[in-house]
Short mmCIF file of C-alpha atoms and ligand atoms in Angstrom, two decimals:
data_model
loop_
_atom_site.label_atom_id
_atom_site.label_comp_id
_atom_site.label_asym_id
_atom_site.label_seq_id
_atom_site.Cartn_x
_atom_site.Cartn_y
_atom_site.Cartn_z
CA MET J 1 0.13 -0.27 0.22
CA PRO J 2 0.90 3.25 -1.29
CA THR J 3 0.71 4.91 2.31
CA THR J 4 2.67 2.02 4.68
CA ALA J 5 5.33 2.09 2.09
CA ALA J 6 6.09 5.81 2.23
CA VAL J 7 5.91 5.62 6.19
CA SER J 8 8.59 2.97 6.42
CA ASP J 9 11.23 4.22 3.31
CA SER J 10 10.89 7.42 5.63
CA LEU J 11 11.33 5.93 9.00
CA TYR J 12 14.09 3.52 7.05
CA GLU J 13 16.07 7.03 5.54
CA SER J 14 16.14 8.71 8.77
CA LEU J 15 17.52 6.09 10.57
CA PHE J 16 19.74 4.83 7.67
CA ALA J 17 20.62 7.23 4.99
CA PRO J 18 24.03 8.56 5.45
CA SER J 19 24.00 12.19 6.53
CA PRO J 20 24.24 15.40 4.31
CA ALA J 21 28.37 15.77 5.23
CA ASP J 22 29.28 12.06 4.20
CA ALA J 23 26.94 12.52 0.72
CA VAL J 24 28.82 15.18 -0.12
CA ALA J 25 32.67 13.67 0.66
CA ALA J 26 31.23 10.56 -1.50
CA GLU J 27 29.80 12.64 -4.20
CA VAL J 28 32.96 15.02 -4.72
CA ARG J 29 35.73 11.93 -4.39
CA ALA J 30 33.93 10.17 -7.36
CA GLY J 31 33.40 13.28 -9.27
CA LEU J 32 37.01 14.89 -8.59
CA THR J 33 38.79 11.86 -9.31
CA SER J 34 36.80 10.77 -12.48
CA THR J 35 38.14 12.04 -15.85
CA PRO J 36 36.72 14.48 -17.26
CA LYS J 37 36.44 15.94 -13.59
CA THR J 38 32.50 16.59 -12.61
CA LEU J 39 30.58 17.81 -9.58
CA SER J 40 26.60 17.10 -9.02
CA PRO J 41 24.50 20.31 -9.44
CA TRP J 42 22.87 19.32 -6.45
CA LEU J 43 26.23 20.27 -4.49
CA PHE J 44 25.17 24.30 -5.53
CA TYR J 45 22.69 24.40 -3.09
CA ASP J 46 24.37 25.20 -0.01
CA GLU J 47 22.35 28.18 2.26
CA ASN J 48 24.76 30.61 -0.18
CA GLY J 49 24.19 29.07 -3.33
CA SER J 50 20.10 29.07 -2.57
CA ARG J 51 20.30 32.90 -2.26
CA LEU J 52 22.54 33.26 -5.41
CA PHE J 53 19.82 30.71 -7.23
CA GLU J 54 17.24 33.05 -6.04
CA ARG J 55 19.11 35.88 -7.67
CA ILE J 56 19.57 34.36 -10.81
CA THR J 57 15.67 34.06 -11.12
CA GLU J 58 15.17 38.00 -11.02
CA LEU J 59 17.97 38.55 -13.63
CA PRO J 60 16.55 40.36 -16.94
CA GLU J 61 18.83 37.38 -18.98
CA TYR J 62 17.17 34.43 -16.73
CA TYR J 63 13.94 34.25 -18.60
CA LEU J 64 12.81 30.94 -17.39
CA THR J 65 10.99 32.13 -14.41
CA ARG J 66 9.65 34.93 -15.46
CA ILE J 67 8.31 33.16 -18.26
CA GLU J 68 7.07 30.39 -16.50
CA ARG J 69 5.12 32.47 -14.01
CA GLY J 70 3.82 34.52 -16.16
CA LEU J 71 2.41 31.41 -18.26
CA PHE J 72 1.04 30.88 -15.02
CA HIS J 73 -0.76 33.83 -14.34
CA THR J 74 -2.23 33.77 -17.46
CA HIS J 75 -3.64 30.24 -17.22
CA ALA J 76 -3.67 28.98 -14.30
CA ASP J 77 -7.75 28.75 -13.98
CA GLU J 78 -7.47 26.96 -17.37
CA ILE J 79 -4.86 24.62 -16.00
CA ILE J 80 -6.80 24.18 -12.91
CA LYS J 81 -9.73 23.24 -15.02
CA HIS J 82 -8.21 20.68 -17.24
CA ALA J 83 -6.70 19.40 -14.46
CA SER J 84 -9.79 18.76 -12.63
CA GLU J 85 -11.67 17.41 -15.09
CA PRO J 86 -13.94 14.98 -14.33
CA THR J 87 -13.80 10.86 -15.29
CA GLY J 88 -16.35 8.32 -15.09
CA ASN J 89 -15.50 7.04 -11.90
CA ASP J 90 -14.51 10.62 -10.29
CA PRO J 91 -17.14 12.90 -11.34
CA ALA J 92 -15.87 16.30 -9.71
CA PRO J 93 -12.21 15.50 -8.06
CA MET J 94 -10.85 17.46 -5.55
CA LEU J 95 -7.22 18.15 -6.00
CA THR J 96 -4.21 17.69 -3.59
CA LEU J 97 -0.84 19.63 -4.61
CA ILE J 98 2.12 17.98 -4.18
CA GLU J 99 5.56 19.70 -5.56
CA LEU J 100 8.82 18.30 -5.74
CA GLY J 101 11.84 20.38 -5.40
CA ALA J 102 9.35 23.22 -4.47
CA GLY J 103 12.25 25.35 -2.99
CA THR J 104 10.58 28.28 -1.65
CA ALA J 105 7.59 28.05 -3.68
CA THR J 106 7.11 31.54 -5.19
CA LYS J 107 5.83 30.67 -8.39
CA THR J 108 3.23 28.17 -6.88
CA GLY J 109 1.13 30.69 -4.96
CA ILE J 110 -0.54 31.36 -7.94
CA LEU J 111 -1.86 27.91 -8.80
CA LEU J 112 -2.74 27.48 -5.48
CA ALA J 113 -4.69 30.56 -5.65
CA ALA J 114 -6.52 29.55 -8.56
CA ILE J 115 -7.10 25.61 -6.93
CA VAL J 116 -8.89 27.68 -3.70
CA ARG J 117 -10.99 29.59 -6.46
CA ARG J 118 -12.64 26.65 -7.76
CA GLN J 119 -12.48 24.18 -4.35
CA ARG J 120 -12.21 26.39 -1.62
CA THR J 121 -9.50 24.75 0.24
CA VAL J 122 -6.59 22.63 -0.73
CA VAL J 123 -3.80 20.45 0.86
CA TYR J 124 -0.44 21.18 -0.41
CA GLN J 125 2.67 19.19 0.08
CA PRO J 126 6.04 20.42 -1.00
CA VAL J 127 8.85 18.47 -0.88
CA ASP J 128 12.86 19.55 -1.04
CA VAL J 129 16.08 18.72 0.10
CA SER J 130 16.24 21.96 1.82
CA GLU J 131 14.74 22.53 5.32
CA THR J 132 15.27 26.36 5.42
CA ALA J 133 13.64 26.69 1.51
CA LEU J 134 10.73 24.72 2.86
CA ALA J 135 10.40 26.69 6.05
CA GLU J 136 10.28 29.75 3.71
CA ALA J 137 7.65 28.63 1.39
CA THR J 138 5.40 27.30 4.26
CA GLU J 139 5.37 30.83 5.48
CA ASN J 140 5.02 32.43 2.49
CA ILE J 141 1.54 29.92 1.42
CA ARG J 142 0.38 30.06 4.98
CA SER J 143 0.31 33.83 5.38
CA ASN J 144 -0.76 34.65 1.81
CA ILE J 145 -3.36 32.38 0.56
CA PRO J 146 -6.08 31.48 3.05
CA GLY J 147 -7.73 27.72 2.23
CA VAL J 148 -4.21 26.27 1.90
CA THR J 149 -3.25 23.35 4.16
CA VAL J 150 0.55 23.27 4.21
CA ARG J 151 2.40 19.91 5.00
CA CYS J 152 6.05 19.77 3.90
CA GLN J 153 8.45 17.37 3.89
CA VAL J 154 12.05 16.90 3.61
CA ALA J 155 12.94 14.40 0.90
CA ASP J 156 15.41 13.43 -2.13
CA TYR J 157 12.15 13.04 -4.35
CA THR J 158 14.67 11.56 -7.01
CA THR J 159 14.59 8.69 -5.42
CA GLN J 160 12.70 8.31 -1.86
CA ALA J 161 9.00 8.17 -1.67
CA LEU J 162 6.54 11.08 -1.65
CA PRO J 163 4.27 11.85 1.37
CA LEU J 164 1.12 10.92 -0.50
CA ASN J 165 -1.71 11.12 2.29
CA ARG J 166 -4.01 10.69 -0.07
CA LEU J 167 -7.58 11.78 1.23
CA PRO J 168 -10.45 9.68 -0.06
CA ASN J 169 -11.91 10.75 -3.43
CA THR J 170 -8.80 13.42 -4.07
CA ARG J 171 -6.57 13.51 -7.14
CA THR J 172 -3.16 14.24 -7.21
CA LEU J 173 -1.98 17.24 -9.17
CA ALA J 174 2.16 16.60 -8.81
CA LEU J 175 3.99 20.08 -10.06
CA TYR J 176 7.38 19.48 -11.35
CA ILE J 177 8.29 22.79 -12.69
CA GLY J 178 11.23 25.56 -13.34
CA SER J 179 12.89 22.91 -15.60
CA SER J 180 14.43 21.27 -12.83
CA ILE J 181 14.13 17.94 -14.80
CA GLY J 182 16.72 19.41 -17.19
CA ASN J 183 19.35 18.73 -14.77
CA PHE J 184 18.87 15.21 -15.50
CA SER J 185 20.06 12.74 -18.13
CA PRO J 186 17.69 11.46 -20.95
CA ASP J 187 17.98 7.92 -18.84
CA ASP J 188 17.68 9.58 -15.48
CA ALA J 189 14.81 11.90 -16.23
CA CYS J 190 12.88 9.28 -16.97
CA SER J 191 13.68 6.90 -14.10
CA VAL J 192 12.75 10.33 -12.02
CA LEU J 193 9.07 10.67 -13.45
CA ARG J 194 8.89 6.80 -13.19
CA ASN J 195 9.42 7.40 -9.41
CA LEU J 196 6.89 9.79 -9.01
CA ARG J 197 4.55 7.88 -11.24
CA ALA J 198 4.62 4.98 -9.47
CA GLN J 199 3.55 6.65 -6.30
CA LEU J 200 0.43 7.86 -8.18
CA LEU J 201 -3.05 6.43 -9.27
CA PRO J 202 -4.20 6.47 -13.10
CA GLY J 203 -6.15 9.60 -13.60
CA ASP J 204 -3.30 11.84 -11.23
CA ARG J 205 -1.84 14.32 -13.07
CA LEU J 206 1.42 16.16 -13.81
CA LEU J 207 2.28 19.71 -14.55
CA LEU J 208 5.90 19.79 -15.99
CA GLY J 209 8.22 23.00 -16.54
CA THR J 210 10.35 22.36 -19.57
CA ASP J 211 12.84 24.96 -21.11
CA LEU J 212 12.48 24.84 -25.04
CA VAL J 213 15.17 24.01 -27.68
CA PRO J 214 16.20 27.52 -30.09
CA GLY J 215 14.01 27.93 -32.64
CA GLU J 216 12.25 30.73 -34.66
CA SER J 217 12.79 33.61 -32.35
CA LYS J 218 14.59 32.02 -29.41
CA THR J 219 18.39 31.69 -30.39
CA VAL J 220 21.31 30.06 -28.79
CA ALA J 221 22.81 33.66 -27.59
CA HIS J 222 19.65 33.94 -25.52
CA LEU J 223 20.27 30.67 -23.80
CA LEU J 224 23.91 31.60 -23.21
CA GLY J 225 22.97 34.89 -22.33
CA ALA J 226 20.80 33.25 -19.27
CA TYR J 227 23.92 31.13 -18.05
CA ASN J 228 26.44 33.66 -18.31
CA ASP J 229 24.66 36.58 -17.28
CA ALA J 230 26.24 40.46 -17.64
CA SER J 231 25.94 40.68 -13.59
CA GLY J 232 27.87 37.35 -12.75
CA THR J 233 25.74 36.08 -10.49
CA THR J 234 25.85 32.55 -12.66
CA ALA J 235 29.72 32.99 -12.21
CA ALA J 236 29.56 33.30 -8.24
CA PHE J 237 26.61 30.85 -8.36
CA ASN J 238 28.89 28.01 -10.39
CA ARG J 239 32.33 29.29 -8.44
CA ASN J 240 30.15 28.82 -4.98
CA VAL J 241 30.63 25.38 -5.50
CA LEU J 242 34.25 25.34 -4.81
CA VAL J 243 33.51 27.67 -1.81
CA ARG J 244 31.40 25.19 -0.23
CA LEU J 245 33.82 22.41 -0.63
CA ASN J 246 36.71 24.49 0.97
CA ARG J 247 34.32 25.13 4.12
CA GLU J 248 32.62 21.48 4.11
CA LEU J 249 35.96 19.58 3.35
CA GLY J 250 38.66 21.62 4.06
CA ALA J 251 39.96 21.63 0.62
CA ASN J 252 41.94 24.51 -0.55
CA PHE J 253 40.51 25.86 -3.96
CA HIS J 254 41.11 29.20 -4.84
CA PRO J 255 37.90 29.97 -6.74
CA GLU J 256 39.19 33.28 -8.72
CA ASN J 257 41.55 30.66 -10.17
CA PHE J 258 38.31 29.02 -11.96
CA GLU J 259 37.00 30.64 -15.16
CA HIS J 260 32.86 30.37 -15.40
CA LYS J 261 32.22 29.22 -18.48
CA ALA J 262 28.67 27.96 -20.20
CA ARG J 263 28.70 26.55 -23.19
CA TRP J 264 25.76 24.89 -25.60
CA ASN J 265 26.01 21.35 -26.67
CA ALA J 266 23.69 21.17 -29.62
CA SER J 267 23.78 17.39 -29.75
CA GLU J 268 23.21 16.60 -26.51
CA SER J 269 20.30 19.60 -26.41
CA ARG J 270 21.80 20.91 -23.45
CA ILE J 271 23.34 24.05 -21.50
CA GLU J 272 26.89 22.88 -19.58
CA MET J 273 28.18 24.75 -17.20
CA HIS J 274 32.00 24.52 -16.56
CA LEU J 275 34.75 25.91 -13.92
CA ILE J 276 37.98 26.32 -16.29
CA SER J 277 41.28 26.07 -14.80
CA PRO J 278 43.30 28.49 -17.11
CA ILE J 279 46.45 27.47 -15.23
CA ALA J 280 48.41 24.39 -14.35
CA GLN J 281 47.12 24.24 -10.52
CA GLN J 282 46.65 21.35 -7.73
CA VAL J 283 43.98 21.42 -4.70
CA HIS J 284 44.04 19.17 -1.63
CA ILE J 285 41.39 17.64 -0.13
CA PRO J 286 41.99 16.07 3.39
CA ALA J 287 41.16 12.76 4.07
CA ASN J 288 37.35 12.19 4.77
CA SER J 289 34.49 9.65 5.93
CA ALA J 290 34.49 9.14 1.83
CA GLY J 291 38.51 7.92 1.87
CA SER J 292 41.85 9.39 2.18
CA ALA J 293 43.52 12.62 1.30
CA LEU J 294 43.46 13.68 -2.25
CA THR J 295 45.66 16.08 -4.28
CA LEU J 296 43.80 17.04 -7.31
CA LYS J 297 45.80 18.26 -10.45
CA PHE J 298 44.40 20.59 -12.81
CA ALA J 299 45.93 20.91 -16.74
CA PRO J 300 46.03 24.40 -18.46
CA GLY J 301 42.31 24.52 -19.54
CA GLU J 302 41.09 21.43 -18.08
CA THR J 303 37.56 22.02 -16.53
CA ILE J 304 35.04 20.48 -13.78
CA HIS J 305 31.61 20.00 -15.66
CA THR J 306 29.26 21.11 -12.61
CA GLU J 307 25.97 21.25 -14.49
CA ASN J 308 23.95 19.97 -17.48
CA SER J 309 20.89 21.84 -18.37
CA HIS J 310 18.50 19.93 -21.15
CA LYS J 311 16.42 22.07 -23.66
CA PHE J 312 13.30 20.10 -24.95
CA THR J 313 11.43 19.73 -28.34
CA PRO J 314 7.96 19.37 -27.78
CA GLY J 315 8.42 15.57 -29.52
CA ARG J 316 10.86 15.24 -26.68
CA ILE J 317 8.61 16.09 -24.01
CA ARG J 318 6.04 14.03 -25.14
CA SER J 319 8.13 10.83 -25.65
CA LEU J 320 9.65 11.30 -21.95
CA LEU J 321 6.54 11.39 -20.40
CA HIS J 322 4.85 8.51 -22.05
CA ALA J 323 8.18 6.36 -21.13
CA SER J 324 7.52 7.16 -17.66
CA GLY J 325 3.79 6.26 -17.63
CA PHE J 326 1.90 9.48 -18.45
CA THR J 327 0.40 10.81 -21.43
CA LEU J 328 0.59 14.61 -22.48
CA THR J 329 -2.71 16.44 -22.86
CA HIS J 330 -1.96 20.23 -23.04
CA THR J 331 0.63 22.57 -23.51
CA TRP J 332 1.11 26.43 -22.82
CA THR J 333 4.09 28.53 -24.34
CA ASP J 334 4.58 31.88 -24.51
CA PRO J 335 4.63 33.47 -28.20
CA GLU J 336 7.96 33.03 -28.72
CA ARG J 337 8.02 29.41 -27.68
CA PHE J 338 11.14 30.27 -24.92
CA PHE J 339 9.21 27.85 -22.36
CA ALA J 340 6.68 25.61 -22.07
CA VAL J 341 4.09 24.38 -19.54
CA ASN J 342 2.90 20.71 -19.70
CA LEU J 343 0.18 18.62 -18.30
CA ALA J 344 -0.11 14.97 -18.38
CA THR J 345 -2.37 12.31 -17.14
CA ALA J 346 -0.75 9.33 -15.27
CA ILE J 347 -2.05 6.38 -16.87
C1 AVJ V 19 17.45 24.91 -11.39
C2 AVJ V 19 18.21 23.45 -12.96
C3 AVJ V 19 16.45 24.83 -13.58
O1 AVJ V 19 19.00 24.71 -15.17
O2 AVJ V 19 18.40 26.62 -15.35
C4 AVJ V 19 20.58 28.57 -12.95
C5 AVJ V 19 19.86 25.83 -12.42
N1 AVJ V 19 21.71 27.08 -13.39
N2 AVJ V 19 21.76 29.11 -13.69
C6 AVJ V 19 18.75 25.44 -14.83
C7 AVJ V 19 20.80 27.14 -13.23
C8 AVJ V 19 22.41 28.21 -13.82
C9 AVJ V 19 18.69 25.80 -13.11
N3 AVJ V 19 17.82 24.86 -12.88
#
């Protein structure tokens, strides 16, 4: 049963999951001893990194958040109407909202307000790895939108069971917005959505936000600008991962000795972020729970690949959803087709 599994899984996780410090040590060792060197993007989001990301979402060049928010403003009632559509066995379903990687949930309020207009009350379950972000989300929603009951859950939604405390006769609408799905390789994106699907019932809905490939109006220059902004905020966000490793692992990176670089990889349809070492240098990481001390050597021009941000075609979105157990039913995009919000039904 979904409820029992969720409870015992989270109990198991709280008893036996590696502590975050161990997870950082293990992830960093694996990534920086491989060729080419990599660091996983979840490492960006310490307190300072989360703050820098919030600033990125307000930059003029970073169109993703602005356009997605605009799509919600324009289409929230229509999105919620379609998500609440009656089916044979469920003539007037009430929605429960669950959000993967909710962060501070600033855009979600628009959708919650539309749900409350339609059904008066709603249970909202934001899931995130960051406890501080969830506290902010809860405060933000509780004080601004009457009728919402917030039940937050700290969890890694990519692998863990979700807190679906389903009331009788409700339909779950799962939100996975902001193009967070873009951080995953095509195979991993499919696994994340399948993990979600496994915890839903047929007829439940998914609202997926996806950044789009360049097209008639959108150019590669728009993409590169969004990941290499004039104020240097994205560069600071990228380098902050090295600051984090110095603080948490006692490493001795000189972040100013690494250059921020965003490049468009057309064959993989993704923006890549790298930290380039323009000079030969060595970095030391003391022994930790993941193993003995490390001396890392960087050749001039060598990079650490810190992030992939995949960009989608409509066909790719459709096939990814289908391969994960969903059917795409509606897509909303801006007139210039920079970004898409997609509604799908669990099959
Ligand atoms: C949070 C993964 C959607 O890929 O655009 C922003 C992260 N990285 N600027 C993205 C990010 C650099 C962002 N996602």
